C-alpha positions as CSV (number, residue, x, y, z in Angstrom):
1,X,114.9,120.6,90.3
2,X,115.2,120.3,86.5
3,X,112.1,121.1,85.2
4,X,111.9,118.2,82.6
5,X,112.9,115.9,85.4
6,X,110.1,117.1,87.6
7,X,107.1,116.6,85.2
8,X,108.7,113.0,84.4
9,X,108.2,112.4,87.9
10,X,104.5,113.9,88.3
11,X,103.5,111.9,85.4
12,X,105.4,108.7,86.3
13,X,103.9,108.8,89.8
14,X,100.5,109.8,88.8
15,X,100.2,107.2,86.0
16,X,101.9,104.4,88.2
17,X,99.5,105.2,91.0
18,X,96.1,104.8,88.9
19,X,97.1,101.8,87.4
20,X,98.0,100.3,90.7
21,X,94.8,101.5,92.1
22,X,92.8,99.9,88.9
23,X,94.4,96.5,90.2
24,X,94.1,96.4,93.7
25,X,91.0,94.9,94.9
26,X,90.6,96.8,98.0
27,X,90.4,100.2,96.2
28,X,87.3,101.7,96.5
29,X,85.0,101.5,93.5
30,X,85.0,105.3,93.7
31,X,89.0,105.6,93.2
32,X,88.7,104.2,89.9
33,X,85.5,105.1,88.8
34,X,86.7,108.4,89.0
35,X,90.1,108.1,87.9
36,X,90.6,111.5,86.0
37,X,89.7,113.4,89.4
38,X,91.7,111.7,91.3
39,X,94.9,111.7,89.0
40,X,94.3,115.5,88.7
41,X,94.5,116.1,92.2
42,X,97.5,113.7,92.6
43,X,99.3,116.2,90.0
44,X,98.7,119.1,91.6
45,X,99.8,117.8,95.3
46,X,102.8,116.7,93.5
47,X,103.4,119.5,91.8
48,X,103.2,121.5,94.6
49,X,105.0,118.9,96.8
50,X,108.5,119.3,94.4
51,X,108.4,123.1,94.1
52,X,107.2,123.8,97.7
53,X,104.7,125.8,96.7
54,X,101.6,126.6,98.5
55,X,98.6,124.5,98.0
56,X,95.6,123.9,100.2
57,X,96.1,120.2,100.0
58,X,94.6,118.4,102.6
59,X,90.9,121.0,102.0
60,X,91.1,119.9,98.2
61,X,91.8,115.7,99.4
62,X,88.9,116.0,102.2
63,X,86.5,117.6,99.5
64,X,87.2,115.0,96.9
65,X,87.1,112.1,99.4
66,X,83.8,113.7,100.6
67,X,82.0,114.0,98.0
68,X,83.3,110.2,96.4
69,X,82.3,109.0,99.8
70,X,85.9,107.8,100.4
71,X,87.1,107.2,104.2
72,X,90.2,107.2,106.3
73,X,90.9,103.4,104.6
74,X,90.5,104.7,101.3
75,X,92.4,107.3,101.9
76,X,95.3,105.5,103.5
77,X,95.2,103.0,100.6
78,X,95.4,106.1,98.3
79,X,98.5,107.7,100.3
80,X,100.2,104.4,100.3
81,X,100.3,103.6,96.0
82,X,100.7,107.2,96.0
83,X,103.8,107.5,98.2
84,X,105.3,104.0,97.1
85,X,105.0,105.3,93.2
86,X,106.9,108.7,94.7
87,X,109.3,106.9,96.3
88,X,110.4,104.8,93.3
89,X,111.0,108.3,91.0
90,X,113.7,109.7,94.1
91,X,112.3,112.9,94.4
92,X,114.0,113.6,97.3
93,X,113.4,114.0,101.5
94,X,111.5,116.9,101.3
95,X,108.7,116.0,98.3
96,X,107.9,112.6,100.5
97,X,107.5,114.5,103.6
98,X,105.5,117.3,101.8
99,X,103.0,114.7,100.6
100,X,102.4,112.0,103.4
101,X,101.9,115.0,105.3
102,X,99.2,116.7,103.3
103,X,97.9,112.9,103.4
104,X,98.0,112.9,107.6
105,X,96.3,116.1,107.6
106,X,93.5,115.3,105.5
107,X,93.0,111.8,106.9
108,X,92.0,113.2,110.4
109,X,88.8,114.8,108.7
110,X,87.7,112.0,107.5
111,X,85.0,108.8,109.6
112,X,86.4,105.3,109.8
113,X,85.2,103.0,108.1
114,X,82.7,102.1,110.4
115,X,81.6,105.3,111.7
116,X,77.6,104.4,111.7
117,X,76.7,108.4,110.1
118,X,78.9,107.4,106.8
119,X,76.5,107.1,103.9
120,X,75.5,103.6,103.2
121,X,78.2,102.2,100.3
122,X,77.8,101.5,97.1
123,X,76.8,97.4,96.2
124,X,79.8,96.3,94.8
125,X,80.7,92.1,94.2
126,X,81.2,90.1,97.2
127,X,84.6,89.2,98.1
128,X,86.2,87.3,101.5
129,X,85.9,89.8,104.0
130,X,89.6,91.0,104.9
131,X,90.6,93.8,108.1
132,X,91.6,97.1,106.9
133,X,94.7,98.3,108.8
134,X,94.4,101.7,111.0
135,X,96.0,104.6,109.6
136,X,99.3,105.4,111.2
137,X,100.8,107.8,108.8
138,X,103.5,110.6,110.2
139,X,102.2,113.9,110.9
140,X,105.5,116.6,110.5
141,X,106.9,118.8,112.2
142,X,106.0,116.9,115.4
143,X,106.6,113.3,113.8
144,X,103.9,111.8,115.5
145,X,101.6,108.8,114.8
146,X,98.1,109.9,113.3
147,X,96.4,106.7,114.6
148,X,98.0,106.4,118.2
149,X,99.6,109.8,118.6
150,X,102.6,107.7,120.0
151,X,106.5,108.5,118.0
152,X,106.3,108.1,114.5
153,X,106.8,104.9,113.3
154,X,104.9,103.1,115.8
155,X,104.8,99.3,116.1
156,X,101.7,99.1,114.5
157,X,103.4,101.3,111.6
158,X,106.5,99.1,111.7
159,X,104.6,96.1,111.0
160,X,102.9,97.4,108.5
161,X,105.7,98.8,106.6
162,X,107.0,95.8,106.4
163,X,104.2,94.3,104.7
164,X,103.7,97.6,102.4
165,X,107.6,97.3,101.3
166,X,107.4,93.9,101.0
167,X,110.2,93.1,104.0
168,X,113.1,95.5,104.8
169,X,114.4,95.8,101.5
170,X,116.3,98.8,100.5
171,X,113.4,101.0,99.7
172,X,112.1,100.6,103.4
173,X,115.4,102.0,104.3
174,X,115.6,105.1,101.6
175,X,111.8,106.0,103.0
176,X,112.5,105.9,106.6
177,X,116.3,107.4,106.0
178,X,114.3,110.5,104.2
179,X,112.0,111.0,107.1
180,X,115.1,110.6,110.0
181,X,116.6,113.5,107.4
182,X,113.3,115.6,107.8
183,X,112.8,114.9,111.4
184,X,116.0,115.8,112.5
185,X,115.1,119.5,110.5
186,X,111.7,119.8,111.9
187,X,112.9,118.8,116.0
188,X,116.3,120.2,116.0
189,X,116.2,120.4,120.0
190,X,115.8,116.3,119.9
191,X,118.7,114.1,120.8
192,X,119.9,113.0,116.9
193,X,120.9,109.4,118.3
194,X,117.2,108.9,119.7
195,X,115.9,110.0,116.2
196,X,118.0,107.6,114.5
197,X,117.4,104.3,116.9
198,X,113.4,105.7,116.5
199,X,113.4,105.7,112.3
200,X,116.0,103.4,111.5
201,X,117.4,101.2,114.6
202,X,114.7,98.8,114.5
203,X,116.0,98.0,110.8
204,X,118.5,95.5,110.1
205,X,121.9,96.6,109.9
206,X,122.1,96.0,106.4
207,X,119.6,97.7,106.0
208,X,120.8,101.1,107.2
């Protein structure tokens, strides 16, 4: 990749994915509070995520989560702005993949949100309570679900996908199409008709 055309991206997604966290209501305090950190990391995954390189992603996310006293929802609400502002840049298959994976991996270090040994969280203003979802993210090169082990996507992950993307609009497809590409690199013993009816057949055909 272009190495002009690379940094527009790392700086496109980074920058698109603090703002959106700065907005959302359900971002942890901690997220923005500590936005510098955070976008630092997000370069470096990315960076690493576009030239393949060899980065000890998912360590460096668990530390940082850690020590913010961020959980699996943080997290997953962290992957998803992340991913969504990657997606809209067209990196490619390959950076996606890289970087829900180091996401997945780090995510199944981390307590729930109500695991009773978390630290007690910081006061922050009261708001309508509102259910976070479980994290179902895809965990390469076996393409299965983080949250129910089941195939990657899921039914919980397909309805959830369709909130994240707003519907099955064309950027749904372009995701899943990207991870039908990797799948069908990482289980080339799998029947390529199954992997398609798994990532995409549940789509609309117009959507395909």
């Amino acid at each position: 990749m272009d190495v002009d055309r690379g940094t527009s991206i790392i700086r496109r997604t980074v920058g698109q994915t603090i703002s959106t966290l700065s907005r959302d209501p359900d971002a942890p305090p901690a997220l923005t509070d500590h936005a510098q950190a955070v976008g630092a990391l997000l370069n470096d995954m990315i960076t690493c995520a576009l030239t393949g390189d060899t980065w000890p992603g998912p360590l460096v996310l668990v530390s940082l989560c850690r020590t913010l006293d961020i959980d699996r929802a943080g997290l997953d609400l962290l992957a998803h702005h992340t991913l969504t502002a990657l997606l809209a840049q067209q990196p490619g298959p390959e950076a996606l993949v890289r970087t829900g994976a180091t996401f997945a991996a780090a995510t199944c270090h981390l307590p729930d949100t109500g695991d009773a040994h978390r630290r007690p969280p910081r006061p922050r203003p009261a708001r309508p309570a509102t259910a976070r979802p479980e994290s179902h993210l895809p965990m390469p090169p076996t393409w299965a679900c983080s949250g129910c082990a089941r195939e990657w996507p899921c039914a919980s992950k397909q309805s959830q996908l369709l909130a994240e993307f707003g519907g099955t609009g064309p950027a749904l497809g372009i995701y899943l199409g990207s991870c039908f590409s990797a799948a069908l690199f990482d289980l080339p013993w799998a029947d390529k008709e199954h992997l398609r009816t798994r990532f995409l057949g549940w789509l609309p055909r117009e959507h395909l």
